[in-house]
Amino acid sequence: MRVYNFSAGPSMLPEEVLKRAADEMLEYGNSGQSVMEMSHRSKEYQAIFDATEAKLRQVMNIPDNYKVLFLQGGASTQFAMIPLNLMNKNNKADYIITGQWAKKSYKEGAKYGNARAVASSEDKTFSYIPKVSADAFDKDADYVHICMNNTIYGTKYNYIPDTGDVPLIADISSMILSEPIDVTKFGMLYAGAQKNMAPAGVTVVIVREDLLGNAMDITPTMLNYVTHADNGSMFNTPPCYCIYVCGLVLDWIIAQGGLEKMKEINEKKAKLLYDFLDNSKLFKGTVVPEDRSLMNVPFITGDADLDAKFVAESKAAGFVNLKGHRSVGGMRASIYNAMPIEGVQKLVDFMKKFEEENA
Ligand SMILES: *Cc1c(COP(=O)(O)O)cnc(C)c1O
């Protein structure tokens, strides 16, 4: 029996996608082979790859002057690739610190140049998003980096910082494809796929072409965006199967009605959970209401033993991976695109019952 999996990542994939991948496992089309076995230089695989990129461009409305790259090394490798490739004019960059991933990115940036933490919400355990106005940013910075949805803490930017002419770069690992995003407001967007678009192994980079071509001399060939941009992400073997599944996920999103529809469904799901938390006598959310994520919902009872009891009982009832990140404790429900609304409703029902039994 399949469980409701609230993991922050790798996370649930739509059942339709898994079934289609299963159907095509032994033979893709009339190719006589599985996608897993195909040469990445074959005509069949190139067609899968091209269609996946085209669908991502369509779904996210990515303009032609942006490159879409399918890379490896996870979102974490981007923390280094960004400064190596883009901290290239004045050797400085501004970072907003809204959690562990944002901080890791900032620390990596500091290895290669003058990285400045413009603002941070660490004073309140990253439970809010700092409102940073245009004049706070250095006009000479090569870029500003933000983490748009903070997977561990459950916060999300509900505004796009105004960085003027300085390119804005956003880590959207845990919110990509969950709602429409205006790509033109960013110099670069990136995401590890394992939260909301594919199995672990592929990282999507969407970068404005004019920012490329000026990497630091020390940049390894494999960490240079131009290497991958000039070779259609096939300088070396790409994560072929992950990219194929990403294509299936995009088909599923298109069939659902695209990102406007995903947003509508995701808002409905998140509202179910937040409304319950706001009215519960036992559970409460940890994030200020205006900065709440649609994807990651952390909550606590205020009693570590009771939290542990909840995690154990929920697991036995078929709701798995609800334990909060080891750095914050409590619980966290990650409700990405593939989590059906019934899963959230059943979780809320279970929480109500737990509350009655333990109040
Ligand atoms: C999971 C996550 C990462 C790390 O991704 P990897 O692919 O494991 O390197 C980075 N940023 C955010 C926002 C994440 O959610």
XYZ file of C-alpha atoms and ligand atoms in Angstrom:
374
model
C 0.000 0.000 0.000
C 1.307 3.447 -0.882
C 1.621 5.846 2.045
C 1.173 9.607 2.160
C 4.769 10.763 2.037
C 5.401 14.216 3.516
C 9.153 14.098 2.925
C 10.932 17.371 2.170
C 12.958 15.609 -0.533
C 13.303 13.322 -2.295
C 9.560 13.447 -2.208
C 6.373 12.082 -3.732
C 5.971 11.893 -7.466
C 2.501 11.830 -9.063
C 1.184 8.289 -9.228
C 0.299 8.748 -12.912
C 3.955 9.563 -13.585
C 5.209 6.476 -11.755
C 2.732 4.280 -13.628
C 3.750 5.674 -16.987
C 7.425 5.234 -16.160
C 6.612 1.651 -15.160
C 4.731 1.040 -18.419
C 7.673 2.340 -20.414
C 10.339 0.700 -18.272
C 11.167 -2.273 -20.487
C 10.641 -0.615 -23.829
C 10.288 3.071 -24.579
C 8.136 3.514 -27.678
C 9.454 1.205 -30.384
C 13.058 1.646 -29.346
C 13.461 -1.901 -28.035
C 15.072 -0.574 -24.863
C 14.487 1.240 -21.606
C 15.278 4.954 -21.378
C 17.782 3.896 -18.706
C 19.752 1.986 -21.321
C 19.734 4.531 -24.113
C 22.776 6.334 -25.385
C 22.457 9.998 -24.599
C 23.671 10.601 -28.154
C 20.828 8.590 -29.700
C 18.056 10.167 -31.744
C 15.440 8.682 -29.390
C 17.022 10.178 -26.302
C 17.664 13.563 -27.909
C 13.946 13.724 -28.711
C 13.076 13.050 -25.036
C 15.566 15.682 -23.907
C 14.395 18.343 -26.376
C 10.750 17.744 -25.509
C 11.514 18.051 -21.791
C 13.256 21.382 -22.249
C 10.461 22.631 -24.518
C 7.813 21.637 -21.953
C 9.703 23.346 -19.126
C 9.989 26.511 -21.229
C 6.276 26.341 -22.003
C 5.121 25.640 -18.438
C 7.380 28.259 -16.812
C 7.071 30.732 -19.685
C 10.861 31.008 -20.010
C 11.927 33.686 -22.531
C 14.279 32.800 -25.414
C 17.146 34.855 -23.995
C 17.460 32.411 -21.082
C 19.416 29.159 -21.268
C 17.940 26.086 -19.610
C 20.600 23.686 -18.336
C 20.167 20.193 -16.908
C 23.132 19.630 -14.596
C 24.303 17.323 -11.823
C 25.697 17.949 -8.353
C 22.431 19.106 -6.789
C 21.435 22.629 -5.860
C 24.445 22.593 -3.517
C 26.910 22.629 -6.422
C 25.233 25.810 -7.636
C 26.370 27.516 -4.439
C 29.893 27.416 -5.937
C 29.022 27.665 -9.634
C 27.181 30.932 -9.075
C 30.182 32.895 -7.729
C 32.652 31.149 -10.057
C 30.636 32.166 -13.103
C 28.840 35.318 -12.069
C 30.861 37.114 -9.373
C 32.916 38.378 -12.223
C 32.854 42.147 -12.506
C 33.468 43.668 -9.098
C 33.985 40.383 -7.271
C 31.190 41.109 -4.827
C 27.706 39.832 -4.209
C 24.862 40.423 -1.761
C 23.076 37.566 -0.002
C 19.912 37.494 2.097
C 20.110 34.827 4.808
C 16.765 33.141 5.393
C 17.862 29.671 6.468
C 20.445 26.953 6.142
C 20.485 26.716 2.363
C 20.771 30.480 1.973
C 23.602 30.473 4.502
C 25.454 27.653 2.793
C 25.205 29.512 -0.473
C 26.531 32.684 1.157
C 29.447 30.850 2.781
C 30.408 29.293 -0.532
C 30.212 32.706 -2.199
C 32.567 34.092 0.448
C 35.244 31.633 -0.708
C 35.463 33.315 -4.072
C 35.006 36.976 -3.329
C 33.355 39.627 -1.271
C 30.049 38.104 -0.211
C 27.942 40.337 1.999
C 24.995 39.290 4.141
C 22.572 42.151 3.560
C 19.883 40.868 5.897
C 19.111 37.798 7.962
C 16.164 36.339 9.841
C 18.347 34.162 12.053
C 17.435 36.343 15.075
C 14.023 34.620 15.119
C 15.060 31.135 13.971
C 14.337 32.043 10.356
C 10.602 32.230 11.023
C 10.082 35.226 8.721
C 11.400 36.803 5.508
C 13.239 40.109 5.946
C 11.758 42.946 3.898
C 14.765 44.389 2.108
C 14.313 47.633 0.194
C 16.143 48.588 -2.999
C 18.576 50.982 -1.293
C 19.936 48.221 0.956
C 21.666 46.522 -1.959
C 25.117 47.399 -3.238
C 24.722 48.859 -6.728
C 28.132 47.452 -7.628
C 27.316 43.908 -6.542
C 27.576 41.350 -9.329
C 24.360 39.722 -8.150
C 21.956 39.381 -5.238
C 21.195 35.841 -4.046
C 18.041 34.721 -2.261
C 16.485 31.394 -1.317
C 12.892 31.908 -2.373
C 11.275 29.055 -0.434
C 13.026 27.902 2.704
C 12.432 24.175 2.860
C 13.574 23.659 6.445
C 11.860 26.656 8.043
C 8.734 26.852 5.890
C 9.002 30.463 4.755
C 8.526 31.925 1.300
C 9.133 35.352 -0.223
C 5.830 36.963 -1.033
C 7.666 39.784 -2.808
C 10.513 39.894 -5.283
C 13.282 42.120 -3.914
C 13.949 45.154 -6.097
C 17.638 44.908 -6.932
C 17.632 47.524 -9.699
C 20.131 46.596 -12.404
C 21.851 43.987 -10.252
C 20.830 40.477 -11.385
C 18.723 38.610 -8.849
C 19.479 34.910 -8.402
C 17.039 32.629 -6.609
C 17.236 29.101 -5.280
C 13.758 27.769 -6.044
C 14.496 24.101 -5.285
C 11.450 23.561 -3.098
C 8.945 25.703 -5.005
C 9.737 25.267 -8.691
C 6.568 24.395 -10.642
C 4.350 25.030 -7.603
C 3.068 28.380 -8.897
C 3.822 30.786 -11.756
C 7.026 32.796 -11.422
C 8.040 35.795 -13.541
C 11.371 34.572 -14.922
C 12.179 38.000 -16.404
C 12.597 39.406 -12.879
C 15.622 37.137 -12.346
C 19.114 36.800 -13.756
C 19.100 33.168 -12.793
C 16.854 30.570 -11.155
C 17.941 27.120 -10.073
C 16.498 24.034 -8.437
C 17.490 20.568 -7.388
C 14.806 18.407 -8.992
C 14.086 16.009 -6.136
C 11.611 18.264 -4.334
C 9.044 18.997 -6.982
C 10.041 17.860 -10.455
C 11.885 14.549 -10.739
C 13.904 11.955 -8.846
C 17.206 13.124 -7.328
C 20.056 13.543 -9.781
C 19.254 16.506 -11.978
C 19.518 20.209 -11.217
C 17.795 22.750 -13.433
C 19.483 26.091 -14.094
C 17.667 28.883 -15.933
C 20.112 31.683 -16.671
C 19.993 34.866 -18.743
C 22.401 34.513 -21.661
C 24.078 37.896 -21.297
C 25.390 36.902 -17.838
C 27.434 34.046 -19.261
C 30.942 33.951 -20.681
C 32.900 35.733 -18.012
C 33.718 33.002 -15.496
C 36.734 33.229 -13.178
C 39.936 31.750 -14.622
C 40.027 29.115 -11.903
C 36.578 27.752 -12.882
C 36.761 24.014 -13.608
C 35.448 23.119 -17.063
C 32.571 21.120 -15.580
C 31.546 24.044 -13.356
C 31.417 26.553 -16.172
C 27.871 27.273 -17.376
C 29.210 27.957 -20.875
C 30.490 24.376 -21.113
C 26.955 23.106 -20.657
C 25.169 25.900 -22.526
C 27.345 25.380 -25.620
C 26.771 21.634 -25.587
C 23.037 21.448 -24.911
C 23.750 20.020 -21.428
C 25.521 17.094 -23.140
C 29.179 17.990 -22.665
C 29.258 14.751 -20.710
C 26.582 12.178 -19.901
C 23.569 13.953 -18.416
C 21.299 12.298 -15.792
C 19.255 10.809 -18.647
C 16.577 8.962 -16.723
C 15.878 11.829 -14.293
C 15.423 14.193 -17.214
C 12.981 11.731 -18.794
C 10.936 11.539 -15.560
C 11.052 15.330 -15.357
C 9.402 15.322 -18.797
C 6.666 13.012 -17.494
C 6.090 15.308 -14.513
C 5.771 18.264 -16.899
C 3.212 16.327 -18.976
C 1.282 15.747 -15.764
C 1.418 19.454 -14.839
C 0.234 20.442 -18.313
C -2.648 17.952 -17.981
C -3.551 19.466 -14.592
C -3.852 22.893 -16.226
C -0.382 24.405 -15.784
C 1.107 26.486 -13.013
C -1.924 28.739 -12.409
C -3.900 25.608 -11.629
C -1.065 24.109 -9.545
C -1.025 27.292 -7.485
C -4.774 27.123 -6.942
C -4.560 23.502 -5.773
C -1.487 24.179 -3.627
C -3.186 27.146 -1.947
C -6.186 24.978 -1.160
C -3.979 22.285 0.360
C -1.910 24.732 2.413
C -5.051 26.530 3.649
C -6.493 23.274 4.987
C -3.421 22.743 7.092
C -2.800 26.343 8.188
C -6.458 26.900 9.104
C -6.328 23.821 11.270
C -3.050 24.929 12.919
C -4.417 28.427 13.576
C -7.429 26.974 15.413
C -5.758 24.053 17.169
C -5.287 24.002 20.920
C -2.430 21.528 20.646
C -0.523 22.264 17.437
C 0.807 25.516 16.161
C 2.680 26.727 13.087
C 6.127 28.258 13.557
C 6.127 30.859 10.765
C 4.617 34.349 10.724
C 1.395 34.115 8.659
C 2.432 36.515 5.883
C 5.587 34.558 4.991
C 4.213 31.026 5.080
C 5.325 28.557 2.436
C 2.796 26.708 0.297
C 5.112 23.723 0.137
C 6.691 23.134 3.566
C 4.603 23.492 6.711
C 6.508 23.196 10.014
C 4.515 22.865 13.221
C 4.998 21.944 16.875
C 3.077 20.999 19.980
C 5.572 22.753 22.264
C 6.397 19.457 23.986
C 9.199 17.357 22.495
C 7.811 14.081 23.890
C 4.396 14.763 22.435
C 6.005 15.675 19.094
C 7.786 12.313 19.098
C 4.553 10.516 19.960
C 2.790 12.276 17.099
C 5.512 11.374 14.622
C 5.397 7.709 15.686
C 1.593 7.427 15.629
C 1.250 9.284 12.337
C 3.799 6.967 10.756
C 1.875 3.917 11.941
C -1.257 5.442 10.375
C 0.423 5.812 6.961
C 1.613 9.434 7.096
C 5.371 9.217 6.786
C 8.320 11.602 7.067
C 6.566 14.156 9.242
C 9.525 14.607 11.569
C 10.915 18.136 11.389
C 14.447 18.851 10.167
C 17.041 17.761 12.701
C 18.094 21.395 13.221
C 14.624 22.614 14.275
C 12.763 19.599 15.690
C 8.968 19.415 15.788
C 7.137 18.359 12.662
C 7.091 19.410 9.037
C 4.608 18.446 6.357
C 5.979 18.957 2.860
C 3.021 19.164 0.522
C 4.536 19.437 -2.932
C 2.584 19.232 -6.195
C 2.296 15.443 -6.048
C 0.628 15.387 -2.612
C -3.098 15.006 -3.331
C -5.572 17.154 -1.437
C -7.005 13.960 0.152
C -3.583 13.362 1.726
C -3.670 16.747 3.430
C -7.319 16.337 4.474
C -6.581 12.922 5.985
C -3.563 14.326 7.813
C -5.707 17.114 9.265
C -8.319 14.552 10.355
C -5.581 12.513 11.995
C -4.233 15.598 13.778
C -7.715 16.428 15.068
C -8.058 12.946 16.487
C -4.587 13.129 18.039
C -5.499 16.468 19.573
C -8.657 15.050 21.151
C -6.754 12.106 22.562
C -3.878 14.157 23.952
C -5.370 17.479 24.987
C 17.117 20.583 -0.799
C 17.580 21.972 -1.042
C 18.907 22.263 -1.410
C 19.956 21.195 -1.543
O 19.722 20.458 -2.663
P 20.727 19.301 -3.134
O 20.165 18.981 -4.488
O 20.610 18.192 -2.150
O 22.088 19.871 -3.203
C 19.235 23.570 -1.650
N 18.344 24.552 -1.518
C 17.076 24.314 -1.157
C 16.114 25.444 -1.036
C 16.661 23.014 -0.901
O 15.390 22.779 -0.539
